[in-house]
Coordinates of C-alpha atoms in Angstrom, one line a residue:
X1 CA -119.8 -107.9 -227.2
X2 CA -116.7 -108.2 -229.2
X3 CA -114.6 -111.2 -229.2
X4 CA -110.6 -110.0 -227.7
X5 CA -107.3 -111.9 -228.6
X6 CA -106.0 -112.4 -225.6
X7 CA -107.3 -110.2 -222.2
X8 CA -107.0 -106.8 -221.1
X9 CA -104.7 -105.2 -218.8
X10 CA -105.6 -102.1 -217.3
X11 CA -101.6 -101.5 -216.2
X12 CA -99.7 -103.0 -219.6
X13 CA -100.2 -102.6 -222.8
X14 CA -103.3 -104.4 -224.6
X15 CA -103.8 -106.8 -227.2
X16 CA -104.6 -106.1 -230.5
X17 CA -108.5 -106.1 -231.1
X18 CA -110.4 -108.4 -233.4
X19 CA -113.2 -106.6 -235.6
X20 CA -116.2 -105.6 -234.2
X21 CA -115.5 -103.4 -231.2
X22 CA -117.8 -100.5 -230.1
X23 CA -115.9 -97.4 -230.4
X24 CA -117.2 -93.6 -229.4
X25 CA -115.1 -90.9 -231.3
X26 CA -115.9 -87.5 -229.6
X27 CA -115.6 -84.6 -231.9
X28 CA -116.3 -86.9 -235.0
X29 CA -117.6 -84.4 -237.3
X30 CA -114.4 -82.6 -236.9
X31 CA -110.9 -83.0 -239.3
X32 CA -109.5 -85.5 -237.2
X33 CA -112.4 -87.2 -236.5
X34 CA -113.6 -87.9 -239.6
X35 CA -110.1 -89.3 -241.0
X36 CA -110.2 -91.6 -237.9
X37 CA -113.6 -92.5 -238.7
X38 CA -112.8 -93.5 -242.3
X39 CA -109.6 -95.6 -240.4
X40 CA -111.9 -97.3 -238.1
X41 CA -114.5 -98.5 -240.6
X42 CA -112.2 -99.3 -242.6
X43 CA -111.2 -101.7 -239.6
X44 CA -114.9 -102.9 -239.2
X45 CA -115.7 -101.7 -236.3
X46 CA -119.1 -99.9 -234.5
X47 CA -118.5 -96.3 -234.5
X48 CA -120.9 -93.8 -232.7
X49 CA -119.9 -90.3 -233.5
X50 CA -119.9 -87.7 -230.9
X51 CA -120.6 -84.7 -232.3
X52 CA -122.9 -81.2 -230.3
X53 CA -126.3 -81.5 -231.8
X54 CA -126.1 -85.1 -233.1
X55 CA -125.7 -84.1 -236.4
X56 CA -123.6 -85.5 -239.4
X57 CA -120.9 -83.7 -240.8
X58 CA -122.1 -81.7 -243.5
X59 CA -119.1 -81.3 -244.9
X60 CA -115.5 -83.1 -244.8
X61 CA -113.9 -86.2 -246.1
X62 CA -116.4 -88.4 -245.6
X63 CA -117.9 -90.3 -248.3
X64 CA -122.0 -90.5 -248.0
X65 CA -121.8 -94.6 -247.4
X66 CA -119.2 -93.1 -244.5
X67 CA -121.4 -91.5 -243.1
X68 CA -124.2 -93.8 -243.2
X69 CA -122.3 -96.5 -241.3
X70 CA -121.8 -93.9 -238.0
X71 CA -124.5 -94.2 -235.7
X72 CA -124.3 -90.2 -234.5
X73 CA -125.2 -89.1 -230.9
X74 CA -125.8 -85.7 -229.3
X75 CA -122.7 -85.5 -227.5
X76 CA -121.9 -81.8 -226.0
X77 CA -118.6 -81.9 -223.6
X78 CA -119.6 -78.6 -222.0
X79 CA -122.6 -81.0 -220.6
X80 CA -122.3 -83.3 -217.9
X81 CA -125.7 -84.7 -218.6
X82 CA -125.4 -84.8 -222.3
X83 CA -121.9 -87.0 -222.2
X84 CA -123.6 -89.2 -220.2
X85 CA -126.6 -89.9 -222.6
X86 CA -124.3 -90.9 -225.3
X87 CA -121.6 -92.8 -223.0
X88 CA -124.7 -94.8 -222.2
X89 CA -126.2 -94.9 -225.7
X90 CA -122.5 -96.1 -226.9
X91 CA -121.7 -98.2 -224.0
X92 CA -118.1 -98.4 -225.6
X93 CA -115.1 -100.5 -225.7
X94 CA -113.0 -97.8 -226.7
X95 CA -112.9 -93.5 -226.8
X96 CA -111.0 -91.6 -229.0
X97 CA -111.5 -88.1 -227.4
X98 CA -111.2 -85.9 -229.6
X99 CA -113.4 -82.9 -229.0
X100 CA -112.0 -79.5 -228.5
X101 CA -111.1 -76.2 -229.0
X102 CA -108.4 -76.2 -230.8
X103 CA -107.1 -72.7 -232.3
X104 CA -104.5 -71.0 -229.8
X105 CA -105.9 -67.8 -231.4
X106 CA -109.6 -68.0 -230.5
X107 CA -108.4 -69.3 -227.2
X108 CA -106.9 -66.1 -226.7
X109 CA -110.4 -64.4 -226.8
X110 CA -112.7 -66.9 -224.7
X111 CA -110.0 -68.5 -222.8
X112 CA -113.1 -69.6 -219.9
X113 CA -114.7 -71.3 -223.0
X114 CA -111.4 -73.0 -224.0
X115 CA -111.0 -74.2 -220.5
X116 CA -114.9 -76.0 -220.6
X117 CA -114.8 -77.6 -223.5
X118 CA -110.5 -79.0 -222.7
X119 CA -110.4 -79.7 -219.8
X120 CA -114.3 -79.6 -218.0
X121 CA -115.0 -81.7 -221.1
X122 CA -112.5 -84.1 -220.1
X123 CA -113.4 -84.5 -217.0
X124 CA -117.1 -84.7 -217.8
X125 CA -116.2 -87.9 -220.2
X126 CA -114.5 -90.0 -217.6
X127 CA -116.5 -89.3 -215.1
X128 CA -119.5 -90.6 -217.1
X129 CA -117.5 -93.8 -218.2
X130 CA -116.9 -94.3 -214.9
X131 CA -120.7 -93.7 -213.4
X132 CA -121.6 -96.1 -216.2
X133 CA -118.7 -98.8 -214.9
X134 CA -117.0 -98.6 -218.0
X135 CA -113.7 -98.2 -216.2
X136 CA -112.7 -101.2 -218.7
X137 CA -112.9 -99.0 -221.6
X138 CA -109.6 -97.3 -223.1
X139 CA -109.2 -93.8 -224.2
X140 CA -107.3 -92.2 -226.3
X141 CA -106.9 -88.5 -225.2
X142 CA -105.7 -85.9 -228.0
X143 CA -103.5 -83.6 -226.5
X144 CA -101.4 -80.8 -228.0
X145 CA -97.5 -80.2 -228.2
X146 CA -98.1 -76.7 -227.5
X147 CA -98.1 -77.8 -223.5
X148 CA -94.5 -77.9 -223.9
X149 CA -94.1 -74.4 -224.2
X150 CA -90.9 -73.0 -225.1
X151 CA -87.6 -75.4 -225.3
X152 CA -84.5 -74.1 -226.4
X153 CA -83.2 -75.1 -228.9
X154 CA -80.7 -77.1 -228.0
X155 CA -82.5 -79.1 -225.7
X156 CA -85.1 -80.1 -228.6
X157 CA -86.3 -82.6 -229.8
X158 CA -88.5 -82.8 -227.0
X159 CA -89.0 -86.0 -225.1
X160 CA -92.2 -86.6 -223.4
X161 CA -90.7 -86.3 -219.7
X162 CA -89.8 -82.8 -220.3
X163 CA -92.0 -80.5 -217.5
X164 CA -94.7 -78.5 -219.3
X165 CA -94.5 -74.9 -219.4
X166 CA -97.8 -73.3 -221.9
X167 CA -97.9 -70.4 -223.1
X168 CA -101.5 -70.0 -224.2
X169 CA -105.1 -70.4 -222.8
X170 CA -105.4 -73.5 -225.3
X171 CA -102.4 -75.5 -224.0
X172 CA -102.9 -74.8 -220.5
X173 CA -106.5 -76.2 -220.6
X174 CA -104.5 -79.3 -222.7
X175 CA -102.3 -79.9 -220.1
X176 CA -105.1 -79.6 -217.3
X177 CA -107.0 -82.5 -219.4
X178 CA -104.0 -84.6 -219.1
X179 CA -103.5 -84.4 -215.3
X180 CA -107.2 -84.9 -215.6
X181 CA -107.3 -88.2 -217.4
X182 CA -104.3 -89.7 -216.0
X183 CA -105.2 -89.0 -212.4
X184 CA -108.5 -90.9 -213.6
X185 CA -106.8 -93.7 -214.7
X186 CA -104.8 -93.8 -211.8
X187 CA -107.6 -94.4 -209.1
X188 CA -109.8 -96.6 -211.0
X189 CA -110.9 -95.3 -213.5
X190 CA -111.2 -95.9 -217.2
X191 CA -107.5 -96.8 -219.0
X192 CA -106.0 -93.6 -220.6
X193 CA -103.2 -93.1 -223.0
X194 CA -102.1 -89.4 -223.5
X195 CA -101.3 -88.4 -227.7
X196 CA -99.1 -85.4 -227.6
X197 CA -99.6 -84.6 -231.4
X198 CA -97.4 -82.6 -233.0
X199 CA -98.6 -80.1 -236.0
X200 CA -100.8 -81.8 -238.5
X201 CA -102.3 -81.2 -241.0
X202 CA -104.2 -82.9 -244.5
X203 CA -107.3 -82.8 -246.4
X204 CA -110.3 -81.1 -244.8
X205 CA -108.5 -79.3 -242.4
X206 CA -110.3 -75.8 -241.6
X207 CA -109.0 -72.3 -243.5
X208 CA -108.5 -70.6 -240.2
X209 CA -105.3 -73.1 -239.7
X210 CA -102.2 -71.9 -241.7
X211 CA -101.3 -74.8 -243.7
X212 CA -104.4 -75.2 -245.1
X213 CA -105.2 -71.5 -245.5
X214 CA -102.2 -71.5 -247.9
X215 CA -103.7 -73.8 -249.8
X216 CA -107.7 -71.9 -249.9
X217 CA -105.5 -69.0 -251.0
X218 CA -103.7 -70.7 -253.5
X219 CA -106.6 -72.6 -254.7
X220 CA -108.4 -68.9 -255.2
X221 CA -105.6 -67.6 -257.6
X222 CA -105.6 -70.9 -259.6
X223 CA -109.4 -70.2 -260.0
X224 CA -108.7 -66.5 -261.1
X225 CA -110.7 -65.4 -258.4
X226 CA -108.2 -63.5 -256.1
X227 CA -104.6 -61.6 -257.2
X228 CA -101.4 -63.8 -257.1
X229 CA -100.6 -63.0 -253.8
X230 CA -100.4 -65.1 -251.0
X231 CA -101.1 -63.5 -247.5
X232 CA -98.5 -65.2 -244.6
X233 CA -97.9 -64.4 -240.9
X234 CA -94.9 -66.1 -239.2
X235 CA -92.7 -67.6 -241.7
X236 CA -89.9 -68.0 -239.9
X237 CA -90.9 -70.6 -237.0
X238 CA -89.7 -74.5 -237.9
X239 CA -92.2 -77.3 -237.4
X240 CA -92.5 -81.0 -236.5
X241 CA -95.4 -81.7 -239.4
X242 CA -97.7 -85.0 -239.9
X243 CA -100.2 -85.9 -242.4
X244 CA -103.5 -86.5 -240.7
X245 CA -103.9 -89.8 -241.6
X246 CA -100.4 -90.8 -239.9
X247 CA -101.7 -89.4 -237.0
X248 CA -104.8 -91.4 -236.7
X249 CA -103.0 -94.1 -237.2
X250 CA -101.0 -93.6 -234.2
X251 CA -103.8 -92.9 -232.2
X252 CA -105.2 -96.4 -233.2
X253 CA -101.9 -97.9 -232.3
X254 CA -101.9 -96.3 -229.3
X255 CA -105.1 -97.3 -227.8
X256 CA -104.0 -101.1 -229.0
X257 CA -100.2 -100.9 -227.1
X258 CA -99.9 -97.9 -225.6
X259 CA -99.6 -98.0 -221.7
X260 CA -102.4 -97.0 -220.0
X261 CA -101.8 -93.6 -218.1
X262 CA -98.4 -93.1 -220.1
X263 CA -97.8 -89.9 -222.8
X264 CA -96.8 -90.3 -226.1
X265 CA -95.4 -87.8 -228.9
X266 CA -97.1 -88.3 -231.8
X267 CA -94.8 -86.7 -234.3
X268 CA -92.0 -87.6 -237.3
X269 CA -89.1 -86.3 -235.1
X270 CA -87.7 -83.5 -238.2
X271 CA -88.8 -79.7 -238.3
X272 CA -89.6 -78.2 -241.5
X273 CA -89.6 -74.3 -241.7
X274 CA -92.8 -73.1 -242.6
X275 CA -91.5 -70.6 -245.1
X276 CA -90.2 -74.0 -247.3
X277 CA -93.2 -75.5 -247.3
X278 CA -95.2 -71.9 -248.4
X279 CA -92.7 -72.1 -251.0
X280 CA -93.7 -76.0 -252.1
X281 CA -96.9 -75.4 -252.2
X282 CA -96.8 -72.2 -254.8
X283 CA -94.5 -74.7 -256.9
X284 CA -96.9 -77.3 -256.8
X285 CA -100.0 -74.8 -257.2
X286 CA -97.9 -73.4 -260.5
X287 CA -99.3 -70.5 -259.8
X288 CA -96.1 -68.5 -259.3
X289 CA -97.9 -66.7 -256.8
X290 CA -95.8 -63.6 -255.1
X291 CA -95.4 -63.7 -250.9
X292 CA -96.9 -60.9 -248.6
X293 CA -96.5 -60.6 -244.9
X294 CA -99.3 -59.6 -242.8
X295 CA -99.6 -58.7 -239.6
X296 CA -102.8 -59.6 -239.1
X297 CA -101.8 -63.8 -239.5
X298 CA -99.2 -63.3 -236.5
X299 CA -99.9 -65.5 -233.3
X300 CA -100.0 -63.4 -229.7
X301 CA -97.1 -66.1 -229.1
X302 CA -95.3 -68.0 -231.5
X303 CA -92.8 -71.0 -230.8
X304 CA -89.3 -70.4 -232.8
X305 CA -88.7 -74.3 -232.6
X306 CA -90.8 -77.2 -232.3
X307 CA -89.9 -80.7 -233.1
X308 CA -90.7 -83.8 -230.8
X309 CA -88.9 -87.4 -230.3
X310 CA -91.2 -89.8 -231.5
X311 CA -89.4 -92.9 -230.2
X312 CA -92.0 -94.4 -227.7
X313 CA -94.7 -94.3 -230.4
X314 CA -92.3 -96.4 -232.7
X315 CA -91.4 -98.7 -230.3
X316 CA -94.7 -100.0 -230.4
X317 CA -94.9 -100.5 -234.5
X318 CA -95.6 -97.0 -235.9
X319 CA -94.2 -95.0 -238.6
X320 CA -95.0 -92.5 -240.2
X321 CA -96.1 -93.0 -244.4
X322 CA -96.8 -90.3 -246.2
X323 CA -94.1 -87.5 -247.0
X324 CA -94.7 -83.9 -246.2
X325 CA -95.0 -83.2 -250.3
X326 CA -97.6 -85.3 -251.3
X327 CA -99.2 -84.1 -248.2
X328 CA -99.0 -80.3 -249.3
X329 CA -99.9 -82.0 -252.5
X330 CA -103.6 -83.6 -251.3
X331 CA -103.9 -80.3 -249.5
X332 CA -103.9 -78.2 -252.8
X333 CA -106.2 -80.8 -254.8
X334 CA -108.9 -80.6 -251.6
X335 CA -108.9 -77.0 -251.3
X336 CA -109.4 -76.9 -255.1
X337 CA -112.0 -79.3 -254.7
X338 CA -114.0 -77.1 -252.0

């Protein structure tokens, strides 16, 4: 077992954790996943990566040494069963829980399979910590600010206490997995802290996410293998955007001090509009490549406004790092890469 500075409260925050600790990251193979996997190695720690059929990542930001280090477990959410299994075969100190759905668009079209995976897939994971009387364990749950739902704009940015209101298959099976894990950790059961992340976005995010499918498109015209054109949906809407690796960050910080059964926003607290940053990126690309709207790229619902206040996450310690350019930057470079 690892060895703790200090002990554990279930109902304050917790100290900060000496190497060693046995961590389970759910969803590991995934974009956030793997960056938090690179943070916690990094850190020294036993990682067992949660991912459907127990494979590695075959692709993704992982270096092969990465990969090697990750003991990787069958872990599907939709399964009671099979989160037991690798609760068990883990026996963890910590869970990042990061497995989801997570495109409001698809959730649109298999909202019942949105709702498994969210929110039955949260309550599958701590139920099993609990069966397997983990209820010491702490877990970080990665939720979305799209539970907000609209705010006007006068009454952003939005503080955590602010009643949710979503819009969309996808955050209404987000905000069922946080009464979820903070009723569990409530009545006995394993220590939750909530993430409300804000956009994000980084290196070996997927193409079907707007950010990075910019920079796929841009990447394709510097190759000469599509016309100067970049295809665009929504340019209009203002964003609260982190780099990826900030993010994990916060979600370490957060399983080290954050309250247990408390929400935190996990953003940087300024909104950018996404037509500036489209703009950024074709200056950085040098590509000079001309905008086109398409119809097709527009969300069934689209939030005009959303930027979060960030102060409870930097009262415990965290900043943010890395600026939104040489984040659009690394996003370029990757894609070019792929």
């Amino acid at each position: 077992m690892p060895t703790w500075r200090g002990s554990r409260s279930r109902s304050g925050r917790t100290p900060a954790w000496a190497e060693g600790v046995r961590i389970l990251v759910t969803g590991a193979g995934g974009f956030v996943g793997q960056h938090l996997i690179r943070e916690l190695l990094a850190a020294n720690h036993s990682v067992f990566g949660g991912t459907q059929d127990g494979a590695s990542p075959a692709a993704g930001v992982l270096a092969a040494a990465e990969v090697e280090r990750v003991c990787w477990l069958p872990m599907d959410v939709t399964s009671g069963e099979s989160v037991a299994a690798a609760v068990s075969r883990a026996h963890p100190d910590c869970v990042y829980h990061l497995a989801g759905q997570s495109s409001v668009a698809l959730s649109f079209e298999h909202p019942l399979d949105t709702w498994e995976v969210n929110a039955t897939g949260t309550l599958h994971l701590v139920w099993a910590l609990r069966e397997a009387q983990l209820c010491g364990a702490r877990v970080l749950l990665a939720s979305s600010s799209d539970v907000y739902g609209p705010v006007p704009e006068e009454e952003q940015p939005i503080r955590e206490a602010r009643p949710l209101n979503p819009t969309s298959p996808y955050a209404a099976s987000k905000a069922a997995a946080e009464m979820v894990a903070r009723q569990a950790s409530g009545s006995g059961g394993p220590a939750v802290v909530v993430a409300r992340s804000f956009v994000h976005t980084g290196p070996g995010q997927d193409g079907r996410f707007a950010i990075p499918s910019f920079a796929h498109q841009l990447a394709g015209v510097r190759a000469g293998r599509c016309e100067p054109t970049l295809r665009v949906g929504n340019l209009a809407v203002r964003r609260d955007v982190l780099d990826v690796r900030d993010v994990v960050r916060a979600y370490v910080c957060l399983v080290g001090r954050g309250e247990a059964g408390e929400v935190y926003n996990v953003c940087s607290g300024e909104a950018h509009e996404l037509r500036a940053m489209v703009e950024e990126m074709i200056e950085l690309s040098g590509t000079g490549a001309r905008i086109e709207v398409d119809p097709e790229r527009f969300r069934p619902v689209d939030l005009p406004l959303l930027v979060g206040d960030g102060s409870r996450l930097r009262a415990l310690g965290w900043e943010p790092r890395i600026p939104l350019r040489r984040t659009l930057g690394d996003l370029l470079a990757d894609a070019e890469r792929r």
